[in-house]
XYZ file of C-alpha atoms in Angstrom:
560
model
C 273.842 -32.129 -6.667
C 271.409 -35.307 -6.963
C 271.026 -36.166 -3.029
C 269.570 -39.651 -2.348
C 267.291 -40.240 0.882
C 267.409 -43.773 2.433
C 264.183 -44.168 4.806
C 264.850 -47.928 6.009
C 263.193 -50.077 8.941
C 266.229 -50.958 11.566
C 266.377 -53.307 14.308
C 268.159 -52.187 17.411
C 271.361 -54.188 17.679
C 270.900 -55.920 14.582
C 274.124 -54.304 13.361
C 274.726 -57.036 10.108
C 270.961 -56.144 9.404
C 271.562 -52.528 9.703
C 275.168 -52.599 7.873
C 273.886 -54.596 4.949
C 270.666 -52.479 4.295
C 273.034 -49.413 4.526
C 275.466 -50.374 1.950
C 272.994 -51.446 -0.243
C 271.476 -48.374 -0.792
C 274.351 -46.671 -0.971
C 275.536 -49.294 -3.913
C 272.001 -48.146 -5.231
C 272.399 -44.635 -5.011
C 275.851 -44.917 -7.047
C 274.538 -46.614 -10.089
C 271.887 -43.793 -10.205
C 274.808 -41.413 -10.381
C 274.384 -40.184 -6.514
C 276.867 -37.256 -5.121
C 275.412 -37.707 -1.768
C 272.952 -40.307 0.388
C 271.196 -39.606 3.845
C 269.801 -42.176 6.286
C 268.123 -41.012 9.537
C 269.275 -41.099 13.129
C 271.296 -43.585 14.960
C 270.845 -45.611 11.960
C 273.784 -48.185 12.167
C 272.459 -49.618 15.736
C 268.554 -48.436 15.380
C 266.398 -46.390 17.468
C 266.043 -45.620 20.509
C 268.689 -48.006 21.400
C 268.397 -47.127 25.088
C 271.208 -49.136 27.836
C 272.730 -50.923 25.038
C 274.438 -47.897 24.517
C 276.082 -48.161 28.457
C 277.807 -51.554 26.952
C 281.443 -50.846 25.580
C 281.208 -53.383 23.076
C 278.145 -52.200 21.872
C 279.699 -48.931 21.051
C 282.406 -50.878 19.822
C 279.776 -53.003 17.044
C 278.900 -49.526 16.398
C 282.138 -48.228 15.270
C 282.993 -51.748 13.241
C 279.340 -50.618 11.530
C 280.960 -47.416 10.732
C 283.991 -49.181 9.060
C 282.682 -51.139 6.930
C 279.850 -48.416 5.454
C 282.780 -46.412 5.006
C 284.320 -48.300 2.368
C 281.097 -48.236 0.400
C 281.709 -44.430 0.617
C 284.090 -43.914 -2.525
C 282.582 -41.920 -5.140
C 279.873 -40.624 -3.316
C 278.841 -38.883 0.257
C 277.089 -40.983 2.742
C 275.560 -39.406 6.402
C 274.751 -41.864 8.773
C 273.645 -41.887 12.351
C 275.396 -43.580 14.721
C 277.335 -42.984 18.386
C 280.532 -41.431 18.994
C 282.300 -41.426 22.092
C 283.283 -38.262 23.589
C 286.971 -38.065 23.732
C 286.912 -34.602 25.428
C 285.933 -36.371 29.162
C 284.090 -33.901 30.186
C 280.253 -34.855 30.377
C 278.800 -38.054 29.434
C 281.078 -40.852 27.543
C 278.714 -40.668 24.046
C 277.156 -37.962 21.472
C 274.465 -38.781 19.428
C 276.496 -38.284 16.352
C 276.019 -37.984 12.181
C 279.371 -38.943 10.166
C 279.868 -37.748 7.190
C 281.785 -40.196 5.294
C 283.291 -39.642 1.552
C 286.615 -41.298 -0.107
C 286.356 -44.575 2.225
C 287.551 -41.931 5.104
C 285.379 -39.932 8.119
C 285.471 -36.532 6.569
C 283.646 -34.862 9.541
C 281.453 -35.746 12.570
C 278.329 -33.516 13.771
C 277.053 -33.869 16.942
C 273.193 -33.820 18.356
C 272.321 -30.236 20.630
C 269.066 -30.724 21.845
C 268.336 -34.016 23.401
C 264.761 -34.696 24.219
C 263.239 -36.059 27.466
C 259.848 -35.675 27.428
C 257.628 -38.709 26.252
C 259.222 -41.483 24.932
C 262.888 -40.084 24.764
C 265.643 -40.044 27.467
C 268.457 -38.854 25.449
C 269.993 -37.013 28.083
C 270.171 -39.884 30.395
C 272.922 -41.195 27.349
C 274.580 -38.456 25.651
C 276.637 -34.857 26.206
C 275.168 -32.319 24.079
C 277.287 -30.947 21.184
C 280.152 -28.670 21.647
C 280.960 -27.503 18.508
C 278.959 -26.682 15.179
C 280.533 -26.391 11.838
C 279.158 -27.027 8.292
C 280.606 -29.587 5.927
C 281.903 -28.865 2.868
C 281.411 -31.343 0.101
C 281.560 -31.113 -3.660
C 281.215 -26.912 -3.228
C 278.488 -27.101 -1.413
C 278.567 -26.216 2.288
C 276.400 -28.950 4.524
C 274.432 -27.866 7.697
C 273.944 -30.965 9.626
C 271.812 -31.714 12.436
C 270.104 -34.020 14.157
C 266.024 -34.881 14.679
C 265.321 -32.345 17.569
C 267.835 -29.856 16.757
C 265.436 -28.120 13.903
C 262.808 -27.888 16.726
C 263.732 -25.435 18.472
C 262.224 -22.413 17.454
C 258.981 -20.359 18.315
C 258.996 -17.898 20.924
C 259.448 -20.707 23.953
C 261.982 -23.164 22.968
C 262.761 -25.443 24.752
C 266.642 -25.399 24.410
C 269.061 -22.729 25.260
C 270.915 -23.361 21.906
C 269.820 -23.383 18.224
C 272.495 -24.993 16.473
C 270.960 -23.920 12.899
C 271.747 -20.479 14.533
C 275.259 -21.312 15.244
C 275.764 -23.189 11.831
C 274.509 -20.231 9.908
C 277.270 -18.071 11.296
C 279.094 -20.275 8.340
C 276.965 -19.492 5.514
C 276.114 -22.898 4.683
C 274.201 -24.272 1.272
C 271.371 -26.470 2.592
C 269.939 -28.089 5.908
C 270.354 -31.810 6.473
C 268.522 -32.986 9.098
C 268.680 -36.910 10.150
C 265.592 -37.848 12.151
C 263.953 -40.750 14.645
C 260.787 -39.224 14.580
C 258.073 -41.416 16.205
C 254.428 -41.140 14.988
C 251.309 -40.234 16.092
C 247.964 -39.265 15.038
C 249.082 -35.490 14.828
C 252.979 -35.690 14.161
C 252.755 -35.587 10.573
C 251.266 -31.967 10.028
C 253.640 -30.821 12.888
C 256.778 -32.179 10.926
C 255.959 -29.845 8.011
C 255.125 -27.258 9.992
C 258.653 -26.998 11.709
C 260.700 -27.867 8.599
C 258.713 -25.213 6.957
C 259.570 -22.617 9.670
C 263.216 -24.107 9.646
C 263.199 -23.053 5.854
C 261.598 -19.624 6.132
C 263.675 -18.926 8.835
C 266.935 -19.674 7.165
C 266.212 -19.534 3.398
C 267.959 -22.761 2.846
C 266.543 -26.076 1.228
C 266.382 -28.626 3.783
C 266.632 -32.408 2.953
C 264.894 -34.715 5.759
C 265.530 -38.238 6.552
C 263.283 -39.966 9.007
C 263.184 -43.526 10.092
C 260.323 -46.259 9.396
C 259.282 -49.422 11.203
C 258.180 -50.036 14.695
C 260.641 -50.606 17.864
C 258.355 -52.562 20.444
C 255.675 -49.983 21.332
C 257.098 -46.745 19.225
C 256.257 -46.485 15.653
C 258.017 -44.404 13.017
C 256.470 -43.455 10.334
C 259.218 -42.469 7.739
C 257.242 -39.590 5.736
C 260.667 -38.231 4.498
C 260.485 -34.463 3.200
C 263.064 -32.126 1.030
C 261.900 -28.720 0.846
C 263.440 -26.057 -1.838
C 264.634 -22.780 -0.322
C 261.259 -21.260 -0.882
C 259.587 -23.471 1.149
C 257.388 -25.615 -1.433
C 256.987 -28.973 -0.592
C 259.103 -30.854 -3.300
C 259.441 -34.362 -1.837
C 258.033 -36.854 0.286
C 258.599 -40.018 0.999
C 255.773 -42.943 1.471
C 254.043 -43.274 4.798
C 255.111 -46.805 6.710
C 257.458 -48.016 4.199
C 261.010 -48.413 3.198
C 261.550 -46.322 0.434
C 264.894 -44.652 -1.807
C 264.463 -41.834 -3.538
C 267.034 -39.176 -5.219
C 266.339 -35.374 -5.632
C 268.156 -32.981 -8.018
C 269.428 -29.650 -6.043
C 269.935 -26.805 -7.969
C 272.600 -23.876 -7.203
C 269.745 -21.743 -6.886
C 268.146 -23.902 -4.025
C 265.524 -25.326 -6.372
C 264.391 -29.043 -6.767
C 264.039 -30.241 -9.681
C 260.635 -31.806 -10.559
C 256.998 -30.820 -9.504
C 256.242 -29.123 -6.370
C 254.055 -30.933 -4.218
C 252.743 -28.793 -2.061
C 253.030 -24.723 -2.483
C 254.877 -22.481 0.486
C 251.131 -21.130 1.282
C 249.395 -24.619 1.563
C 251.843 -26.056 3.829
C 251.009 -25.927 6.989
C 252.463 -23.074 9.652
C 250.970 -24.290 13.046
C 251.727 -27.853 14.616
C 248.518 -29.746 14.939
C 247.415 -29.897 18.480
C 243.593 -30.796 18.554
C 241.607 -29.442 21.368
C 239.154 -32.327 21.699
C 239.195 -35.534 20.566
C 238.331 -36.589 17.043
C 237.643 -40.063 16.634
C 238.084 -40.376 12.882
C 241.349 -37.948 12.692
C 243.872 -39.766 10.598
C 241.684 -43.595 11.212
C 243.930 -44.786 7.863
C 247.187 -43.966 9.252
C 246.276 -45.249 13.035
C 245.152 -48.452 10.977
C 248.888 -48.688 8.907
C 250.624 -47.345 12.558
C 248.675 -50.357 14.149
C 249.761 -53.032 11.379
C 253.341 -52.154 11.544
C 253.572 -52.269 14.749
C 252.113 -55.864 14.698
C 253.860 -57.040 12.041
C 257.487 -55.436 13.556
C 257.328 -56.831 16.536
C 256.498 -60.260 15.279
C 259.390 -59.994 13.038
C 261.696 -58.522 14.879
C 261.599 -60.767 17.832
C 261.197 -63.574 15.585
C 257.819 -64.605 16.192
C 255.140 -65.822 13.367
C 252.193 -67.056 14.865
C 249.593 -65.294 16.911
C 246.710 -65.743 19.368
C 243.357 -64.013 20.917
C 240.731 -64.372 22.649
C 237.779 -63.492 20.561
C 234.346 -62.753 22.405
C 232.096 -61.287 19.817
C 232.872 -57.481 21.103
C 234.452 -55.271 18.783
C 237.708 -54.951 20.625
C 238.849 -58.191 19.726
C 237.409 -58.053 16.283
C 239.535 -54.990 15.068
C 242.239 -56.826 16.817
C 241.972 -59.853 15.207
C 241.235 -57.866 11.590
C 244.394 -56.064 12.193
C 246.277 -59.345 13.233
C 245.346 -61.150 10.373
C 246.624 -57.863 7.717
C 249.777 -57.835 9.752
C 250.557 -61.570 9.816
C 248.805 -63.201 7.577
C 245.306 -64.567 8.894
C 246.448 -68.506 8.468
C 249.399 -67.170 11.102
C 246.616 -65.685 13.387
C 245.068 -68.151 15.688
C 240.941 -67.400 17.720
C 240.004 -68.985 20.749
C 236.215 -68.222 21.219
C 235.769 -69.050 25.185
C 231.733 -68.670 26.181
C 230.537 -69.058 29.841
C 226.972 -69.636 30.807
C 226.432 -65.718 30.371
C 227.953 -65.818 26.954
C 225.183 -64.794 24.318
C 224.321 -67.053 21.266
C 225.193 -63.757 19.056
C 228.242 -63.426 20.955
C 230.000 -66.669 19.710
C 227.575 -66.524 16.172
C 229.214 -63.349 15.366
C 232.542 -64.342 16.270
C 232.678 -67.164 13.908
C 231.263 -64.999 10.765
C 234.015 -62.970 11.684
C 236.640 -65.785 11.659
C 234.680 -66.832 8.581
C 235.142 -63.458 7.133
C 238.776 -63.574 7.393
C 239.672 -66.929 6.850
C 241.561 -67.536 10.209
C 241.617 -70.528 12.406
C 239.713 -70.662 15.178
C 238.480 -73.093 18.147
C 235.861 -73.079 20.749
C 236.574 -74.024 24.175
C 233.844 -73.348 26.644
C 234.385 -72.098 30.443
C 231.296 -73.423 31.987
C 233.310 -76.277 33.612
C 236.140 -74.509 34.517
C 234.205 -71.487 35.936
C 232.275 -73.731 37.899
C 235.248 -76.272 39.043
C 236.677 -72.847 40.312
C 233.509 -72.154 42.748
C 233.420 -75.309 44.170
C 236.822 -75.153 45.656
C 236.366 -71.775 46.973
C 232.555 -72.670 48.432
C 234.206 -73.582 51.937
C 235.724 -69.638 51.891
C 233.575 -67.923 49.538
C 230.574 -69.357 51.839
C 227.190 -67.378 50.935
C 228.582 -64.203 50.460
C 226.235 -62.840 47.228
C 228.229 -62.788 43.845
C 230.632 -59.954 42.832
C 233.589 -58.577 41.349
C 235.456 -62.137 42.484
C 233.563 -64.499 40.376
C 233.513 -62.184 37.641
C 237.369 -62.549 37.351
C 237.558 -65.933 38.205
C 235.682 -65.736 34.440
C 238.026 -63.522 33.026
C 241.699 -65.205 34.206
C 240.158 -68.492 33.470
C 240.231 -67.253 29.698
C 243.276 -65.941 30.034
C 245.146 -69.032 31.654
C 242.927 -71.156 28.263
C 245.120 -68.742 26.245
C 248.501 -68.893 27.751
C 248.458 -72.364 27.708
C 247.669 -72.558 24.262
C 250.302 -70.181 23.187
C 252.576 -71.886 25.368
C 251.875 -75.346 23.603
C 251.851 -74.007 20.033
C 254.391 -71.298 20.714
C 252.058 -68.233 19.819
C 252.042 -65.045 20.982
C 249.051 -63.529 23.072
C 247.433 -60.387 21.253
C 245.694 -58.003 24.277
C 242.602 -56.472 23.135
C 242.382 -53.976 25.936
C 241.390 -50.091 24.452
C 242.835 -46.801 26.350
C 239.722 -46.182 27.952
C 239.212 -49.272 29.457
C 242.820 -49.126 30.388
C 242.468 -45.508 31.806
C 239.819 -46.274 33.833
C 240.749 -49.731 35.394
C 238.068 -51.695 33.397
C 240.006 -54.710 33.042
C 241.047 -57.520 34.964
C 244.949 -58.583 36.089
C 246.130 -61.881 34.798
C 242.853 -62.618 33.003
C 241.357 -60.209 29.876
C 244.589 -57.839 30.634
C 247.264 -60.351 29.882
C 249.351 -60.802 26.423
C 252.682 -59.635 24.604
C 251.491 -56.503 23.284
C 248.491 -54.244 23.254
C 247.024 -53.803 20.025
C 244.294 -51.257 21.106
C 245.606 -49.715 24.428
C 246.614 -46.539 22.635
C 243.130 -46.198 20.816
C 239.786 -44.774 22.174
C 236.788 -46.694 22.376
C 235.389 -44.561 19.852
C 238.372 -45.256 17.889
C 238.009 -48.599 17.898
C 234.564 -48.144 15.847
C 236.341 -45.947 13.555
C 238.652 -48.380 13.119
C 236.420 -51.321 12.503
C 234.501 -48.407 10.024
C 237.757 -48.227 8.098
C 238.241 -52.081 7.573
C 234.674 -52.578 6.558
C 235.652 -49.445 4.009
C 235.537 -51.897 1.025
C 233.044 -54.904 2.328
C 231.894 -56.045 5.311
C 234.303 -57.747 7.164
C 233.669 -56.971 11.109
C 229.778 -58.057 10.968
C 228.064 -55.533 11.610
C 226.174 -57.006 14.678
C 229.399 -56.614 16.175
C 229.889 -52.929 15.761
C 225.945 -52.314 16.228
C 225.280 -54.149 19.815
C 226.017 -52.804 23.114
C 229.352 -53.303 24.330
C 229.942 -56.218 27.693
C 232.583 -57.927 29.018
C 229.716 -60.668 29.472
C 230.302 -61.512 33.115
C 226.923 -61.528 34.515
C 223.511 -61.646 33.303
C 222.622 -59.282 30.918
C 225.854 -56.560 31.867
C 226.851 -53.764 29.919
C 229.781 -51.663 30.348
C 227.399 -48.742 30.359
C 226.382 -50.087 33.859
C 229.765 -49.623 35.263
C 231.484 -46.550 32.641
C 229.956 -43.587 31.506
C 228.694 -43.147 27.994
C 231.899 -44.041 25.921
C 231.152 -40.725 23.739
C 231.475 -38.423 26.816
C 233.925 -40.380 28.672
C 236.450 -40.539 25.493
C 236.804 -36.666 25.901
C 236.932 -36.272 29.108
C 240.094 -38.745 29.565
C 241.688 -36.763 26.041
C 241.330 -33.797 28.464
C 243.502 -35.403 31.139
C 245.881 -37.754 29.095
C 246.746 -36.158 25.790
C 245.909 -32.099 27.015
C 246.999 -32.609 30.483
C 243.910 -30.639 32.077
C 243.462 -30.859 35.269
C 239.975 -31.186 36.505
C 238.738 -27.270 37.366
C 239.944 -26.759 33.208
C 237.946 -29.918 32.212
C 234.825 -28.962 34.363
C 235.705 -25.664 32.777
C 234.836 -26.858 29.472
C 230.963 -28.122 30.355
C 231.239 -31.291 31.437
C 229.680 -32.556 34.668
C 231.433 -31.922 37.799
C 230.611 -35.218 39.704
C 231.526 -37.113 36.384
C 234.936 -35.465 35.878
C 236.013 -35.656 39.289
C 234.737 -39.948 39.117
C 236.596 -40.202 36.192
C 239.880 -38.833 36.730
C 239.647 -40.873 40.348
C 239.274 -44.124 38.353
C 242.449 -43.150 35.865
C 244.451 -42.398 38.945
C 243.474 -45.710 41.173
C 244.106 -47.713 38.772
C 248.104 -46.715 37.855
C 249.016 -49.693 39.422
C 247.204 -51.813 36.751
C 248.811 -50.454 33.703
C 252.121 -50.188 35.527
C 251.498 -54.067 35.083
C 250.665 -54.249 32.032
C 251.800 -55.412 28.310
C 253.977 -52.686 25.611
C 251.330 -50.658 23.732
C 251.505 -49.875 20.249
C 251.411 -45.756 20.398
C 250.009 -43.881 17.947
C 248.771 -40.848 20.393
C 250.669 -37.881 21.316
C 251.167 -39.392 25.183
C 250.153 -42.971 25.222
C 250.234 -45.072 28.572
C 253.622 -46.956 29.005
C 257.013 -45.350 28.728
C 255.999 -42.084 27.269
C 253.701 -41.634 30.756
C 255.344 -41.590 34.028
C 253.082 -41.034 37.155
C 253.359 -42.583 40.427
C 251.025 -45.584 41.679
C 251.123 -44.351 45.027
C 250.031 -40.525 44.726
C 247.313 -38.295 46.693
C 246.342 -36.141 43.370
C 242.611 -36.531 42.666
C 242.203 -39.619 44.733
């Protein structure tokens, strides 16, 4: 049986989009002499679709979706992810459904088990779980069909009462077909393999996997598409961040035809679940994660053009790199914005790096406006000694330059912000904090040098005075962000401890690091919810990222 994966970048709602894409692989996948194609979850309306799906006639685009793929499905199979409304009336209205569709007709309908809400999914909030489980038969070959999180739950705590591959093996079926929105992150790749592998050993079946690929606002998927022969090799994988086709040969004896990839004993059998932070784990991929989701969201809302503020630091220097490899750098606009405690190498550097990457760029001084500012607030700022105020003043001044400019040229506002300025509050509302989406706020400081490491991989793009001096937000004379944050080095691991590992602070204290400093920095994380409850979509590319995936209260006692 020659079984065709379709890994495609959707846009939720974008049902003509989505439609056309689907038939024309499957028109593809027939001239190559197909019996079968797969495309990943909730594929016809994209994913995660969210309260769209509580519209009736967006269930009803849905099923007019369905009807016209169908016809494309003559002479060969076609799975597809899409919703189907629950008939039965008992539960919620929808399922998070695959159809099987052969002969221009539905042959059969299976329905998702275990829906996730932890992180970035609420699928429960949506759908009923499944009811039923029964295989497919098609061309003598009995189908097991299920759906992203289904083929997760295994181990000895999982986290469903119901296995469906457990209930669809009461059946006897051929090979596993699992459909997938899988999002990615730094460690998600390794874990994929590692489950699909147990899923195979477990079962002794072949499993085909189709996973989606382009960003959705802040999530990123990854595609990485696998098909695994009943021993377990690795025989098939599909391209990291692209849209790909390809077609594998299944043998009756559960083989693949072709090379194995990747023998039963190399893949790996444990999910990947670092206990400290490594800054330079999987830097390329974070880099292509980062791109895509640029480039994505641009498209996908139907923007082209995008601006920054660029100081000279290396935060806005990987942004802008990244920006300009996403969009294009004649599509990426600079605003360089020095005040009176601006240094010369600050705006020097910044134009070698505009230089470097061909971009436009403008200067537009603050001095004025900065100083404009104090004089109107002398009568009620009095003589009271300078602080945190007129540092802002500096910041939102920048940030009202760049609105206005976007505004006027219709750009979109890149934020520069990293997680562990955003974790600890070192950022100001309405000024540096301000854009359309965060390009860093999902990376660690030290990432960020590993990332401007990885773009200089060829040549020197990011000068290297950038990456060498001493980070500051450049608000008073001679400040550093050393004199307000702790060594970005230590401070990195201790918020990985509390963030991605979800130690509390005797378990990070535990581990060797200072008491007084643990117990600051967790404070600072939890003060300043009420900041990043404020703040811009962030790109994710961590295993719990700040935004949607991360829900604590603003107003909460717990290390304050």
């Amino acid at each position: 049986m020659k079984i065709f994966l379709a890994q495609q970048n959707y846009h939720i709602g974008n049902f003509e989009s989505n439609t056309e894409k689907i038939c024309c692989a499957i028109d593809l996948a027939k001239k190559d002499g197909a019996d079968l194609i797969v495309f990943s979850e909730l594929s016809v309306c994209g994913y995660p679709p969210r309260d769209f799906l509580e519209f009736n006639d967006f269930i009803n685009k849905c099923n007019e979706a369905i009807d016209i793929i169908r016809k494309h499905a003559d002479t060969i199979g076609v799975i597809v992810g899409a919703p189907d409304r629950n008939t039965v009336k008992e539960g919620k209205d929808l399922f998070n459904a695959a159809y099987f569709l052969y002969n221009k007709e539905i042959k059969g309908i299976a329905h998702k088990t275990c829906l996730p809400t932890y992180d970035v999914f609420d699928e429960y909030r949506y759908f009923e779980p499944a009811y039923h489980w029964n295989v497919i038969e098609f061309k003598g070959k009995k189908l097991a069909i299920t759906i992203c999180e289904d083929i997760w739950n295994l181990g000895d705590n999982p986290l469903y009462r119901i296995c469906p591959m457990d209930k669809l093996m009461e059946q006897q079926p051929d090979l596993m077909i699992n459909i997938s929105a899988s999002p990615f992150d730094y460690t998600h790749e390794q874990d994929r393999k590692a489950i699909i592998k147990a899923n195979v050993v477990k079962y002794k079946l072949p499993m085909f996997y189709c996973n989606g690929v382009g960003s959705q606002t802040e999530i990123v998927f990854d595609g990485a598409s696998l098909v695994f022969d009943k021993n377990a090799n690795l025989c098939g994988q599909l391209p990291m961040f692209q849209s790909k086709l390809e077609g594998f040969v299944l043998n009756d004896d559960g083989s693949i035809d072709g090379p194995i990839i990747t023998q039963a004993k190399d893949v790996p059998d444990t999910d990947l679940n670092p206990i400290g932070l490594d800054e330079h784990l999987n830097i390329a991929d974070i880099h292509d994660a980062l791109v895509m989701g640029i480039k994505d969201y641009f498209g996908k809302m139907g923007f082209s053009k995008a601006i920054l503020g660029s100081s000279g630091g290396i935060d806005s220097a990987v942004t802008l790199a990244l920006a300009c490899t996403a969009l294009g750098s004649e599509n990426v606009r600079a605003i360089l914005m020095p005040s009176q405690y601006s240094t010369g190498h600050s705006v020097s550097d910044a134009e070698q790096l505009s230089k470097n990457l061909n971009n436009p760029y403008d200067i537009v001084p603050i001095k004025n406006i900065y100083d404009s500012f104090l004089s109107e607030l002398k009568p009620i700022f009095k003589d009271l000694p300078f602080s945190l105020a007129e540092e802002n003043i500096q910041s939102r001044s920048r940030g009202n330059l760049l609105m206005a400019i976007a505004n006027k040229f219709g750009y979109i506002l890149l934020n520069t912000s990293n997680k562990s300025e955003l974790a600890t509050g070192y950022g100001t509302l309405y000024g540096d904090m301000a854009g359309g989406i965060g390009v860093l706020g999902d990376c660690y400081k030290m990432q960020v040098y590993a990332l401007a490491a990885y773009i200089n991989r060829d040549k020197e793009i990011i000068p290297t005075n950038i990456i060498t001096k001493a980070p500051s937000a450049e608000l008073r004379p001679g400040q550093k962000d050393a004199d307000s944050l702790p060594d970005y080095a230590i401070l990195d691991k201790i918020l990985y401890q509390y963030i991605e590992r979800r130690q509390g602070p005797n378990e990070i204290k535990a581990q060797g690091f200072d008491a007084a400093l643990v117990d600051r920095v967790l404070k600072m994380v939890n003060l300043n919810e009420y900041k990043r409850n404020q703040f811009c979509p962030i790109i994710r590319v961590s295993p719990k990222a700040f935004g949607v995936g991360r829900r604590v209260p603003i107003v909460g006692k717990y290390l304050s």
